[in-house]
CSV table of C-alpha atoms in Angstrom, one decimal:
chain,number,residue,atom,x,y,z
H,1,UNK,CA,107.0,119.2,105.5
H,2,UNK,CA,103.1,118.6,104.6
H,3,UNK,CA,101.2,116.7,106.5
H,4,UNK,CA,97.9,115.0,105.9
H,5,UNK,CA,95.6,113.7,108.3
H,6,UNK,CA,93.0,111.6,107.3
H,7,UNK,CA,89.6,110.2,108.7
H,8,UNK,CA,86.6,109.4,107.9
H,9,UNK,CA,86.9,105.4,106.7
H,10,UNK,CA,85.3,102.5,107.9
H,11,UNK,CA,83.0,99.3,107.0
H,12,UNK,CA,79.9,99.9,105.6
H,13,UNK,CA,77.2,98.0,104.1
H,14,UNK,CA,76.6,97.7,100.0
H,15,UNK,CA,74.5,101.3,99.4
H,16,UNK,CA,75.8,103.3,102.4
H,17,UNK,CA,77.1,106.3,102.7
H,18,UNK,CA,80.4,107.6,104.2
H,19,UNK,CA,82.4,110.5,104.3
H,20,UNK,CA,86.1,111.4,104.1
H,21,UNK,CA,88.0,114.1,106.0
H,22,UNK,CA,91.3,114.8,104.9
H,23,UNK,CA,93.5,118.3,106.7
H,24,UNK,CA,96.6,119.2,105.0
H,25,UNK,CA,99.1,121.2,107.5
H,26,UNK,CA,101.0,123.7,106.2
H,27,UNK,CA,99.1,126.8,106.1
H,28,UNK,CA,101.7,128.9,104.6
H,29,UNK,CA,102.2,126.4,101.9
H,30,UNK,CA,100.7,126.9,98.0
H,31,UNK,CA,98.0,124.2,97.2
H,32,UNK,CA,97.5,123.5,93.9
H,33,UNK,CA,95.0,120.7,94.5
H,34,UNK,CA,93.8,118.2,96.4
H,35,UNK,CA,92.4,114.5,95.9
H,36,UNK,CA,91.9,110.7,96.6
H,37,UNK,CA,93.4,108.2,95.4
H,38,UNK,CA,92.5,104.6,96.2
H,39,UNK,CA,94.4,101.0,96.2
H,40,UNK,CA,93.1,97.4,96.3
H,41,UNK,CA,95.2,94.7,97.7
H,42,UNK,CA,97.0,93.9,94.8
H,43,UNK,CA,95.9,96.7,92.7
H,44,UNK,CA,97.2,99.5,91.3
H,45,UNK,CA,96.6,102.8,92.9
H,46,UNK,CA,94.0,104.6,91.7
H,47,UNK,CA,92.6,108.1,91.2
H,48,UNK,CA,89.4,108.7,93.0
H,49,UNK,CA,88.5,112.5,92.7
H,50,UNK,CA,90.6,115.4,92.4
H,51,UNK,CA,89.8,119.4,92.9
H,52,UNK,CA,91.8,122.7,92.5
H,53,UNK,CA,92.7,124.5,95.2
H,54,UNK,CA,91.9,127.9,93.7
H,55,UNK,CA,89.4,130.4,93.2
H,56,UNK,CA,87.9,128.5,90.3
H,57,UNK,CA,86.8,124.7,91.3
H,58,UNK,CA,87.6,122.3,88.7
H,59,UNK,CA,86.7,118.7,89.9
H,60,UNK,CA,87.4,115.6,88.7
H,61,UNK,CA,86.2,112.0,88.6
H,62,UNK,CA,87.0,108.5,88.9
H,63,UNK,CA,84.4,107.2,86.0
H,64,UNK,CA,83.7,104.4,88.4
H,65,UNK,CA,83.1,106.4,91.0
H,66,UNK,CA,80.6,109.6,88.9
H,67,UNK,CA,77.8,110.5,90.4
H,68,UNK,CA,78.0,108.1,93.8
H,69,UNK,CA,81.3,110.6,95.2
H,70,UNK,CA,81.6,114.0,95.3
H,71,UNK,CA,84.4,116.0,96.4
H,72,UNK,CA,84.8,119.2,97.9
H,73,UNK,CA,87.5,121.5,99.9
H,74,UNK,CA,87.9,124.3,102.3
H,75,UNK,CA,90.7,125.7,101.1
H,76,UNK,CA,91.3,128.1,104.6
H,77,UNK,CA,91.5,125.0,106.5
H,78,UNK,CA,93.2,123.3,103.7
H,79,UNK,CA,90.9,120.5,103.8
H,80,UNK,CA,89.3,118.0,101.4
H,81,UNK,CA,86.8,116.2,101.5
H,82,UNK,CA,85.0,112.9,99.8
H,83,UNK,CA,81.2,112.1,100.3
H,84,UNK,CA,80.7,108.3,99.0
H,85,UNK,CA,77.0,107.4,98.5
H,86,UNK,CA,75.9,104.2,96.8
H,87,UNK,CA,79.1,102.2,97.6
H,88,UNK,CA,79.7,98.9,96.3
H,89,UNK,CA,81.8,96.0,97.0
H,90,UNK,CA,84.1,97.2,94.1
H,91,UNK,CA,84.8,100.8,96.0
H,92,UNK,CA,86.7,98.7,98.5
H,93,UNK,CA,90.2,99.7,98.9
H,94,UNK,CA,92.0,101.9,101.3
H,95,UNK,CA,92.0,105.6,100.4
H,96,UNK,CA,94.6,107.8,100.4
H,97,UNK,CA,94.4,111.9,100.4
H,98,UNK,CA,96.6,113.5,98.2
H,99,UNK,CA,98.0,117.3,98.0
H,100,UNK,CA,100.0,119.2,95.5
H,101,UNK,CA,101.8,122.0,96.8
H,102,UNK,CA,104.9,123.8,96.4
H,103,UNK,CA,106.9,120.8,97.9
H,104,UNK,CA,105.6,118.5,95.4
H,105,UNK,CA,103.2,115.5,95.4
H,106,UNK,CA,101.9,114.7,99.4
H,107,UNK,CA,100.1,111.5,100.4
H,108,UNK,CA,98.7,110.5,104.0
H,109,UNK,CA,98.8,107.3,105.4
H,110,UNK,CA,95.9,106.0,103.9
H,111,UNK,CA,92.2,105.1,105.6
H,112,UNK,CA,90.4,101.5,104.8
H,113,UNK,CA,86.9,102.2,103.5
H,114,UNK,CA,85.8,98.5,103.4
H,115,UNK,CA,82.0,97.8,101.9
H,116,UNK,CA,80.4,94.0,102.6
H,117,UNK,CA,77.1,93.4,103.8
C-alpha cells in the first residue's frame, strides 16, 4: 500500500508564492517518479510537473505552469516537492501528488491551492 501525504496548499493572493510537500510511504517500495497533477471544478485533471526518482533528474512541465513552478524530490525521504511563484487566478485547482512505483499509479487526497486577491 503507498501512501501520500500531502501539504502545503492554501489561499493566496495573485503573485504569491507557496510551496507543496508531498511524502510517499513505503520506503522499501521502487519509485519511478513523482509529480502533481491538478483539477478545476469541472475540469479535467491535469499534469502539473513530474520528476524521476532516480539518479538522473529529468523534470517536466506543465507549459502553463514553466518557469513560475519548480519541482524537486528527496528521493531518501521519498518526498516531492512543488515551489509555485507568480500564481495566478488560472493555477487555481486542487492539487494532487502523484507516485509511480512498483504497485502502480498512487494519488493522495488532494490539497486546495486557491489564488484570489
Amino acid at each position: 500500500q503507498v501512501q501520500l501525504v500531502e501539504s502545503g496548499g492554501g489561499l493566496v493572493q495573485p503573485g504569491g508564492s507557496l510551496r507543496l510537500s508531498c511524502a510517499a510511504s513505503g520506503s522499501i517500495l521502487r519509485f519511478y517518479a513523482m509529480g502533481w497533477y491538478r483539477q478545476a471544478p469541472g475540469k479535467q485533471r491535469e499534469l502539473v510537473a513530474a520528476i524521476t526518482s532516480g539518479s538522473d533528474t529529468n523534470t517536466n512541465y506543465a507549459d502553463s505552469v514553466k518557469g513560475r513552478f519548480t519541482i524537486s524530490r528527496d528521493n531518501a525521504k521519498n518526498t516531492v516537492y512543488l515551489q509555485m511563484n507568480s500564481l495566478k487566478a488560472e493555477d487555481t485547482a486542487v492539487y494532487y501528488c502523484s507516485a509511480l512505483s512498483t504497485l502502480g499509479n498512487s494519488w493522495g487526497q488532494g490539497t486546495q491551492v486557491t489564488v484570489s486577491p
